[in-house]
Amino acid sequence: MNRLITLFFFCLMLNSVNSFSQELKGDVLWVNAFTPATVRFPDKITSAMPGCDDGLYVITTNENKLVINPVAEKKPPMCRVMVEEGGRKHMLKVYFQDNDADIDLDKSFLDLHTIDLLKQRVAQVEANKQNQQGAGSGGKETVLPPPPPVDPPPPPAQSVTPPPVIKIDSDYDFDGIKYSRAQLREAAMTKITKFNQNLVILAKPASPERKQTIIDNIMTFFRSDKKVTVEVRNKGKEPSHYPILDYLKRFSNLSYTTINIQNSELTFVGKFYKNEDGTYRGIVVAQQTFTAYNERGVAYTDVTTKDYEIKVKVIEQYKDGEVRKFIDVFLGNISITEDKKQQ
């Protein structure tokens, strides 16, 4: 009996050591205005708490997947995020990349969905710490440089009229949070711009795994709602309807070297209405120019009108016994109408 008890406590100690040895402490993720940071863990996430000012980042979890998305367009400071999953605690450091270049997905997406991958990542992080200390860092925190920028796509085939300035003539009230019309327009334009920038990345040649990662990131702009649909109206044809995932997969198979999507104006249509799920929904209309390039130059261009369903969600955070509210804007159903096509 004594030997069984001893063996039992030895196993408990061994499990405790293994769990501790698998914890990430200070791993670095990069995020920018249009690409969130994403991590997949071995087990279901039980807690994810930001250690920075409220409203700078929105953190969402889905089973074992963690997504960190910046809210502010101004450069937010480094944010520590504490995560618990499978009895393990991890501390991630999230840095904002303040430019419009394509972010290096290897620095913004971590796939740690097995214990072996988690152990490998822990060993890599510990080795990086030792290398930094050996280089004379004196134990100070070292910030890695942002990923090198890539060459931007060629300019669009035609000039684009800057968006008109909308007069602040009314306020919106979202569960007590006041938003001017201009503020809401800016938030909607920001989300649409992020969506389009990710479409540009999705259209570039890449491996199927990398394409899927980009699609997963794009879906965060729709709060991972797979019921979202995209309606396409071409002149002289019946409208086509695609589930958002089908639309994105079709988009990822475009045979161009690069594309450019540019907004020319954005207009609110009607009011925002509160739905049963607590979100507020409205419609904005944007005119966009799509230009595709191949090795010889411009291969295709069109001008379309896009109706975007805009959803406003009020998010509550509890801190120091107080409830703090802020809003997040995300996208819903999209309707695309062709205005002018040129091949």
C-alpha positions as a Markdown table, in Angstrom:
| # | Residue | x | y | z |
|---|---|---|---|---|
| 1 | Met | 0.0 | 0.0 | 0.0 |
| 2 | Asn | 2.8 | 2.4 | 0.9 |
| 3 | Arg | 4.4 | 1.7 | -2.5 |
| 4 | Leu | 1.1 | 2.5 | -4.3 |
| 5 | Ile | 0.7 | 5.8 | -2.4 |
| 6 | Thr | 4.3 | 6.7 | -3.2 |
| 7 | Leu | 3.8 | 5.9 | -6.9 |
| 8 | Phe | 0.6 | 7.9 | -6.9 |
| 9 | Phe | 2.3 | 11.1 | -5.5 |
| 10 | Phe | 5.2 | 10.5 | -7.8 |
| 11 | Cys | 2.8 | 10.6 | -10.8 |
| 12 | Leu | 1.1 | 13.7 | -9.5 |
| 13 | Met | 4.5 | 15.4 | -9.2 |
| 14 | Leu | 5.5 | 14.3 | -12.7 |
| 15 | Asn | 2.3 | 15.6 | -14.2 |
| 16 | Ser | 2.8 | 18.9 | -12.4 |
| 17 | Val | 6.3 | 19.2 | -13.8 |
| 18 | Asn | 5.2 | 18.4 | -17.3 |
| 19 | Ser | 2.3 | 20.9 | -17.1 |
| 20 | Phe | 4.7 | 23.6 | -15.9 |
| 21 | Ser | 7.3 | 22.8 | -18.5 |
| 22 | Gln | 4.7 | 23.3 | -21.2 |
| 23 | Glu | 3.7 | 26.8 | -20.2 |
| 24 | Leu | 4.6 | 29.7 | -22.6 |
| 25 | Lys | 6.0 | 32.7 | -20.8 |
| 26 | Gly | 6.5 | 35.8 | -22.9 |
| 27 | Asp | 6.0 | 34.5 | -26.4 |
| 28 | Val | 5.6 | 37.3 | -28.9 |
| 29 | Leu | 2.8 | 37.8 | -31.5 |
| 30 | Trp | 2.5 | 40.5 | -34.1 |
| 31 | Val | -0.8 | 42.1 | -35.1 |
| 32 | Asn | -1.7 | 45.1 | -37.3 |
| 33 | Ala | -4.7 | 47.0 | -38.5 |
| 34 | Phe | -6.0 | 44.3 | -40.8 |
| 35 | Thr | -4.6 | 41.0 | -39.5 |
| 36 | Pro | -5.4 | 39.7 | -36.0 |
| 37 | Ala | -3.1 | 37.4 | -34.0 |
| 38 | Thr | -4.3 | 33.8 | -33.7 |
| 39 | Val | -3.2 | 30.9 | -31.6 |
| 40 | Arg | -4.5 | 27.3 | -31.5 |
| 41 | Phe | -3.9 | 25.4 | -28.2 |
| 42 | Pro | -4.0 | 21.7 | -27.4 |
| 43 | Asp | -7.1 | 22.0 | -25.1 |
| 44 | Lys | -10.2 | 24.2 | -24.7 |
| 45 | Ile | -9.4 | 27.7 | -23.5 |
| 46 | Thr | -10.9 | 28.4 | -20.1 |
| 47 | Ser | -9.7 | 32.0 | -19.6 |
| 48 | Ala | -8.2 | 34.8 | -21.7 |
| 49 | Met | -7.6 | 38.1 | -20.1 |
| 50 | Pro | -5.8 | 41.2 | -21.5 |
| 51 | Gly | -3.3 | 43.1 | -19.4 |
| 52 | Cys | -3.7 | 46.4 | -21.1 |
| 53 | Asp | -6.1 | 49.3 | -21.3 |
| 54 | Asp | -9.7 | 48.5 | -22.1 |
| 55 | Gly | -10.8 | 48.9 | -25.7 |
| 56 | Leu | -7.4 | 48.5 | -27.3 |
| 57 | Tyr | -7.8 | 44.9 | -28.3 |
| 58 | Val | -10.8 | 42.6 | -28.6 |
| 59 | Ile | -10.1 | 39.0 | -27.5 |
| 60 | Thr | -12.3 | 36.2 | -28.6 |
| 61 | Thr | -12.1 | 32.4 | -28.0 |
| 62 | Asn | -13.7 | 29.4 | -29.8 |
| 63 | Glu | -12.9 | 26.1 | -28.1 |
| 64 | Asn | -9.1 | 25.9 | -28.4 |
| 65 | Lys | -8.7 | 29.0 | -30.7 |
| 66 | Leu | -7.6 | 32.5 | -29.5 |
| 67 | Val | -8.0 | 35.6 | -31.7 |
| 68 | Ile | -6.6 | 39.0 | -30.7 |
| 69 | Asn | -7.8 | 41.9 | -32.8 |
| 70 | Pro | -6.8 | 45.6 | -32.4 |
| 71 | Val | -9.7 | 48.1 | -32.0 |
| 72 | Ala | -7.9 | 51.4 | -32.0 |
| 73 | Glu | -6.4 | 52.7 | -35.3 |
| 74 | Lys | -3.7 | 54.5 | -33.3 |
| 75 | Lys | -0.7 | 52.4 | -32.4 |
| 76 | Pro | -1.7 | 50.6 | -29.2 |
| 77 | Pro | 1.1 | 49.6 | -26.7 |
| 78 | Met | 2.3 | 46.1 | -26.2 |
| 79 | Cys | -0.3 | 44.1 | -24.4 |
| 80 | Arg | 0.2 | 41.0 | -22.3 |
| 81 | Val | -2.5 | 38.4 | -22.6 |
| 82 | Met | -2.9 | 35.7 | -20.0 |
| 83 | Val | -4.4 | 32.4 | -21.3 |
| 84 | Glu | -5.4 | 29.3 | -19.4 |
| 85 | Glu | -6.1 | 26.0 | -21.2 |
| 86 | Gly | -5.7 | 22.4 | -20.2 |
| 87 | Gly | -4.5 | 23.3 | -16.7 |
| 88 | Arg | -1.7 | 25.4 | -18.2 |
| 89 | Lys | -1.1 | 29.2 | -18.0 |
| 90 | His | 0.5 | 31.1 | -20.8 |
| 91 | Met | 1.6 | 34.8 | -21.0 |
| 92 | Leu | 1.7 | 36.1 | -24.6 |
| 93 | Lys | 3.0 | 39.6 | -25.6 |
| 94 | Val | 1.2 | 41.2 | -28.5 |
| 95 | Tyr | 2.9 | 44.0 | -30.5 |
| 96 | Phe | 1.1 | 46.2 | -33.0 |
| 97 | Gln | 2.8 | 46.6 | -36.4 |
| 98 | Asp | 2.2 | 50.2 | -37.4 |
| 99 | Asn | 2.2 | 50.0 | -41.2 |
| 100 | Asp | 0.1 | 48.9 | -44.1 |
| 101 | Ala | 2.4 | 46.1 | -45.4 |
| 102 | Asp | 1.4 | 42.5 | -45.5 |
| 103 | Ile | 2.1 | 41.1 | -42.0 |
| 104 | Asp | 4.2 | 38.0 | -41.8 |
| 105 | Leu | 1.6 | 35.3 | -40.8 |
| 106 | Asp | 4.4 | 33.2 | -39.2 |
| 107 | Lys | 4.6 | 36.0 | -36.6 |
| 108 | Ser | 0.8 | 36.4 | -36.1 |
| 109 | Phe | -0.4 | 32.8 | -36.3 |
| 110 | Leu | 0.7 | 30.0 | -33.9 |
| 111 | Asp | -0.6 | 26.4 | -34.4 |
| 112 | Leu | 0.0 | 24.7 | -31.1 |
| 113 | His | -2.9 | 22.3 | -31.3 |
| 114 | Thr | -0.9 | 19.3 | -29.9 |
| 115 | Ile | 1.2 | 18.9 | -26.8 |
| 116 | Asp | 4.3 | 18.1 | -28.9 |
| 117 | Leu | 3.9 | 21.4 | -30.9 |
| 118 | Leu | 3.4 | 23.3 | -27.6 |
| 119 | Lys | 6.6 | 21.7 | -26.1 |
| 120 | Gln | 8.5 | 22.6 | -29.2 |
| 121 | Arg | 7.3 | 26.2 | -29.0 |
| 122 | Val | 8.2 | 26.4 | -25.3 |
| 123 | Ala | 11.7 | 25.2 | -26.1 |
| 124 | Gln | 12.0 | 27.7 | -28.9 |
| 125 | Val | 10.9 | 30.6 | -26.6 |
| 126 | Glu | 13.3 | 29.6 | -23.8 |
| 127 | Ala | 16.2 | 29.3 | -26.3 |
| 128 | Asn | 15.4 | 32.8 | -27.7 |
| 129 | Lys | 15.5 | 34.2 | -24.1 |
| 130 | Gln | 18.9 | 32.6 | -23.4 |
| 131 | Asn | 20.3 | 33.9 | -26.7 |
| 132 | Gln | 19.1 | 37.4 | -25.8 |
| 133 | Gln | 20.7 | 37.2 | -22.4 |
| 134 | Gly | 23.9 | 35.9 | -23.8 |
| 135 | Ala | 24.0 | 38.8 | -26.2 |
| 136 | Gly | 24.2 | 41.2 | -23.2 |
| 137 | Ser | 20.6 | 42.1 | -22.8 |
| 138 | Gly | 21.1 | 42.1 | -19.0 |
| 139 | Gly | 17.7 | 40.4 | -18.5 |
| 140 | Lys | 15.9 | 43.4 | -20.2 |
| 141 | Glu | 12.9 | 42.7 | -22.3 |
| 142 | Thr | 13.9 | 42.6 | -26.0 |
| 143 | Val | 11.3 | 43.6 | -28.6 |
| 144 | Leu | 11.8 | 41.8 | -31.9 |
| 145 | Pro | 11.7 | 44.0 | -35.0 |
| 146 | Pro | 8.5 | 44.0 | -37.1 |
| 147 | Pro | 8.4 | 41.8 | -40.2 |
| 148 | Pro | 10.0 | 43.5 | -43.3 |
| 149 | Pro | 7.5 | 45.2 | -45.5 |
| 150 | Val | 6.7 | 43.7 | -48.9 |
| 151 | Asp | 6.3 | 45.6 | -52.2 |
| 152 | Pro | 2.9 | 47.2 | -52.4 |
| 153 | Pro | 0.6 | 46.2 | -55.3 |
| 154 | Pro | 0.7 | 48.4 | -58.5 |
| 155 | Pro | -1.4 | 51.5 | -58.4 |
| 156 | Pro | -5.0 | 51.2 | -59.6 |
| 157 | Ala | -5.8 | 51.9 | -63.2 |
| 158 | Gln | -7.8 | 55.0 | -62.4 |
| 159 | Ser | -7.7 | 57.7 | -59.8 |
| 160 | Val | -10.0 | 57.4 | -56.9 |
| 161 | Thr | -12.0 | 60.3 | -55.5 |
| 162 | Pro | -11.4 | 60.7 | -51.7 |
| 163 | Pro | -14.4 | 59.8 | -49.5 |
| 164 | Pro | -16.7 | 62.8 | -48.8 |
| 165 | Val | -16.7 | 64.4 | -45.4 |
| 166 | Ile | -20.0 | 63.6 | -43.6 |
| 167 | Lys | -21.3 | 66.3 | -41.3 |
| 168 | Ile | -21.8 | 65.3 | -37.7 |
| 169 | Asp | -25.5 | 65.8 | -37.6 |
| 170 | Ser | -26.7 | 63.2 | -35.2 |
| 171 | Asp | -25.6 | 60.8 | -32.5 |
| 172 | Tyr | -26.2 | 57.0 | -32.2 |
| 173 | Asp | -27.0 | 55.5 | -28.8 |
| 174 | Phe | -25.8 | 51.9 | -28.4 |
| 175 | Asp | -26.8 | 50.8 | -24.9 |
| 176 | Gly | -25.8 | 54.2 | -23.5 |
| 177 | Ile | -22.6 | 54.6 | -25.6 |
| 178 | Lys | -22.9 | 57.7 | -27.7 |
| 179 | Tyr | -21.4 | 57.6 | -31.2 |
| 180 | Ser | -21.5 | 60.4 | -33.7 |
| 181 | Arg | -22.4 | 59.6 | -37.4 |
| 182 | Ala | -18.8 | 60.5 | -38.4 |
| 183 | Gln | -17.3 | 58.2 | -35.7 |
| 184 | Leu | -19.5 | 55.3 | -36.8 |
| 185 | Arg | -18.7 | 55.9 | -40.5 |
| 186 | Glu | -15.0 | 55.8 | -39.7 |
| 187 | Ala | -15.3 | 52.6 | -37.7 |
| 188 | Ala | -17.3 | 51.0 | -40.6 |
| 189 | Met | -14.8 | 52.2 | -43.2 |
| 190 | Thr | -12.0 | 50.8 | -41.1 |
| 191 | Lys | -13.5 | 47.3 | -40.9 |
| 192 | Ile | -14.3 | 47.3 | -44.6 |
| 193 | Thr | -10.8 | 48.5 | -45.4 |
| 194 | Lys | -9.4 | 45.6 | -43.3 |
| 195 | Phe | -11.6 | 43.2 | -45.1 |
| 196 | Asn | -10.5 | 44.4 | -48.5 |
| 197 | Gln | -6.8 | 44.3 | -47.5 |
| 198 | Asn | -7.1 | 40.7 | -46.5 |
| 199 | Leu | -8.8 | 39.9 | -49.8 |
| 200 | Val | -5.8 | 41.3 | -51.5 |
| 201 | Ile | -3.5 | 39.0 | -49.5 |
| 202 | Leu | -5.9 | 36.1 | -50.1 |
| 203 | Ala | -5.7 | 36.5 | -53.9 |
| 204 | Lys | -1.9 | 36.2 | -53.9 |
| 205 | Pro | -0.3 | 32.8 | -54.7 |
| 206 | Ala | 0.3 | 30.8 | -51.5 |
| 207 | Ser | 0.0 | 27.3 | -50.1 |
| 208 | Pro | -3.4 | 25.9 | -49.2 |
| 209 | Glu | -2.5 | 26.0 | -45.5 |
| 210 | Arg | -1.6 | 29.7 | -45.7 |
| 211 | Lys | -4.8 | 30.5 | -47.7 |
| 212 | Gln | -6.9 | 28.8 | -45.0 |
| 213 | Thr | -5.1 | 30.8 | -42.3 |
| 214 | Ile | -6.0 | 34.0 | -44.2 |
| 215 | Ile | -9.6 | 32.9 | -44.5 |
| 216 | Asp | -9.8 | 32.2 | -40.8 |
| 217 | Asn | -8.5 | 35.7 | -40.1 |
| 218 | Ile | -11.0 | 37.3 | -42.5 |
| 219 | Met | -13.9 | 35.4 | -40.7 |
| 220 | Thr | -13.0 | 37.3 | -37.5 |
| 221 | Phe | -14.4 | 40.5 | -39.2 |
| 222 | Phe | -17.7 | 38.6 | -39.4 |
| 223 | Arg | -17.3 | 37.2 | -35.9 |
| 224 | Ser | -16.9 | 33.8 | -37.5 |
| 225 | Asp | -20.6 | 33.8 | -38.5 |
| 226 | Lys | -20.7 | 31.1 | -41.3 |
| 227 | Lys | -24.3 | 32.1 | -42.1 |
| 228 | Val | -23.2 | 35.3 | -43.7 |
| 229 | Thr | -24.0 | 35.4 | -47.5 |
| 230 | Val | -22.6 | 37.3 | -50.4 |
| 231 | Glu | -25.0 | 38.3 | -53.2 |
| 232 | Val | -23.5 | 39.1 | -56.6 |
| 233 | Arg | -25.6 | 41.0 | -59.2 |
| 234 | Asn | -24.2 | 41.2 | -62.8 |
| 235 | Lys | -26.1 | 43.0 | -65.5 |
| 236 | Gly | -28.3 | 40.8 | -67.6 |
| 237 | Lys | -28.0 | 37.8 | -65.2 |
| 238 | Glu | -29.8 | 36.4 | -62.2 |
| 239 | Pro | -28.3 | 37.2 | -58.9 |
| 240 | Ser | -25.9 | 34.6 | -57.4 |
| 241 | His | -25.8 | 33.9 | -53.7 |
| 242 | Tyr | -22.7 | 32.4 | -51.9 |
| 243 | Pro | -22.1 | 31.5 | -48.3 |
| 244 | Ile | -19.2 | 33.6 | -47.1 |
| 245 | Leu | -16.8 | 30.7 | -46.9 |
| 246 | Asp | -17.6 | 29.6 | -50.5 |
| 247 | Tyr | -17.1 | 33.2 | -51.7 |
| 248 | Leu | -13.7 | 33.4 | -49.9 |
| 249 | Lys | -12.5 | 30.1 | -51.4 |
| 250 | Arg | -13.5 | 31.2 | -54.9 |
| 251 | Phe | -11.7 | 34.4 | -54.3 |
| 252 | Ser | -8.6 | 32.6 | -53.2 |
| 253 | Asn | -8.5 | 30.8 | -56.6 |
| 254 | Leu | -8.2 | 33.9 | -58.7 |
| 255 | Ser | -5.5 | 33.5 | -61.3 |
| 256 | Tyr | -3.9 | 37.0 | -61.0 |
| 257 | Thr | -0.4 | 38.0 | -59.8 |
| 258 | Thr | -2.0 | 40.7 | -57.6 |
| 259 | Ile | -5.2 | 42.7 | -57.2 |
| 260 | Asn | -6.1 | 46.1 | -55.8 |
| 261 | Ile | -9.4 | 47.1 | -54.2 |
| 262 | Gln | -10.1 | 50.8 | -53.5 |
| 263 | Asn | -13.1 | 52.5 | -51.8 |
| 264 | Ser | -14.3 | 55.7 | -53.4 |
| 265 | Glu | -17.2 | 56.6 | -51.1 |
| 266 | Leu | -19.3 | 55.3 | -48.2 |
| 267 | Thr | -22.9 | 56.3 | -47.4 |
| 268 | Phe | -25.2 | 55.2 | -44.6 |
| 269 | Val | -28.7 | 54.0 | -45.6 |
| 270 | Gly | -31.4 | 54.2 | -43.0 |
| 271 | Lys | -31.1 | 53.8 | -39.3 |
| 272 | Phe | -29.5 | 51.2 | -37.0 |
| 273 | Tyr | -32.0 | 48.8 | -35.4 |
| 274 | Lys | -31.5 | 46.6 | -32.3 |
| 275 | Asn | -31.9 | 42.8 | -32.9 |
| 276 | Glu | -32.9 | 40.0 | -30.5 |
| 277 | Asp | -29.2 | 39.0 | -30.2 |
| 278 | Gly | -28.4 | 42.4 | -28.7 |
| 279 | Thr | -26.5 | 43.7 | -31.8 |
| 280 | Tyr | -27.5 | 46.8 | -33.7 |
| 281 | Arg | -27.6 | 46.5 | -37.5 |
| 282 | Gly | -27.6 | 48.9 | -40.4 |
| 283 | Ile | -26.6 | 49.2 | -44.0 |
| 284 | Val | -23.8 | 51.2 | -45.6 |
| 285 | Val | -23.2 | 51.5 | -49.3 |
| 286 | Ala | -19.6 | 51.7 | -50.8 |
| 287 | Gln | -18.4 | 52.2 | -54.3 |
| 288 | Gln | -15.3 | 50.2 | -55.0 |
| 289 | Thr | -12.9 | 49.8 | -57.9 |
| 290 | Phe | -11.4 | 46.3 | -58.4 |
| 291 | Thr | -8.2 | 46.0 | -60.5 |
| 292 | Ala | -6.4 | 42.8 | -61.3 |
| 293 | Tyr | -2.9 | 42.5 | -62.7 |
| 294 | Asn | -0.9 | 39.8 | -64.5 |
| 295 | Glu | 2.6 | 39.8 | -65.9 |
| 296 | Arg | 1.6 | 42.1 | -68.7 |
| 297 | Gly | -0.1 | 44.7 | -66.5 |
| 298 | Val | -3.8 | 45.4 | -65.9 |
| 299 | Ala | -5.8 | 42.3 | -66.8 |
| 300 | Tyr | -9.3 | 43.2 | -65.5 |
| 301 | Thr | -11.0 | 46.1 | -63.8 |
| 302 | Asp | -14.5 | 46.9 | -62.7 |
| 303 | Val | -16.5 | 49.3 | -60.6 |
| 304 | Thr | -19.1 | 47.9 | -58.2 |
| 305 | Thr | -21.5 | 49.1 | -55.6 |
| 306 | Lys | -21.4 | 47.1 | -52.4 |
| 307 | Asp | -24.1 | 47.1 | -49.7 |
| 308 | Tyr | -22.5 | 46.0 | -46.4 |
| 309 | Glu | -24.6 | 45.0 | -43.4 |
| 310 | Ile | -22.8 | 46.6 | -40.4 |
| 311 | Lys | -23.3 | 45.1 | -37.0 |
| 312 | Val | -22.5 | 47.0 | -33.8 |
| 313 | Lys | -22.0 | 45.0 | -30.6 |
| 314 | Val | -21.6 | 46.4 | -27.2 |
| 315 | Ile | -18.9 | 44.6 | -25.2 |
| 316 | Glu | -18.7 | 44.7 | -21.5 |
| 317 | Gln | -15.5 | 44.2 | -19.5 |
| 318 | Tyr | -15.3 | 43.8 | -15.7 |
| 319 | Lys | -12.3 | 45.4 | -14.0 |
| 320 | Asp | -11.7 | 46.3 | -10.4 |
| 321 | Gly | -15.4 | 45.8 | -9.7 |
| 322 | Glu | -16.5 | 48.1 | -12.4 |
| 323 | Val | -18.2 | 47.5 | -15.7 |
| 324 | Arg | -16.7 | 49.2 | -18.7 |
| 325 | Lys | -18.4 | 49.3 | -22.1 |
| 326 | Phe | -17.1 | 49.8 | -25.6 |
| 327 | Ile | -18.4 | 48.9 | -29.0 |
| 328 | Asp | -17.0 | 46.7 | -31.8 |
| 329 | Val | -18.1 | 47.0 | -35.4 |
| 330 | Phe | -18.2 | 43.9 | -37.6 |
| 331 | Leu | -19.6 | 42.9 | -41.0 |
| 332 | Gly | -22.7 | 40.9 | -42.0 |
| 333 | Asn | -24.3 | 40.1 | -45.4 |
| 334 | Ile | -22.8 | 41.7 | -48.5 |
| 335 | Ser | -24.6 | 42.6 | -51.8 |
| 336 | Ile | -22.4 | 43.4 | -54.8 |
| 337 | Thr | -23.8 | 45.1 | -57.9 |
| 338 | Glu | -21.7 | 45.5 | -61.0 |
| 339 | Asp | -21.7 | 49.1 | -62.4 |
| 340 | Lys | -18.9 | 49.0 | -65.0 |
| 341 | Lys | -16.7 | 46.3 | -66.2 |
| 342 | Gln | -13.6 | 46.5 | -68.5 |
| 343 | Gln | -11.4 | 43.6 | -69.5 |
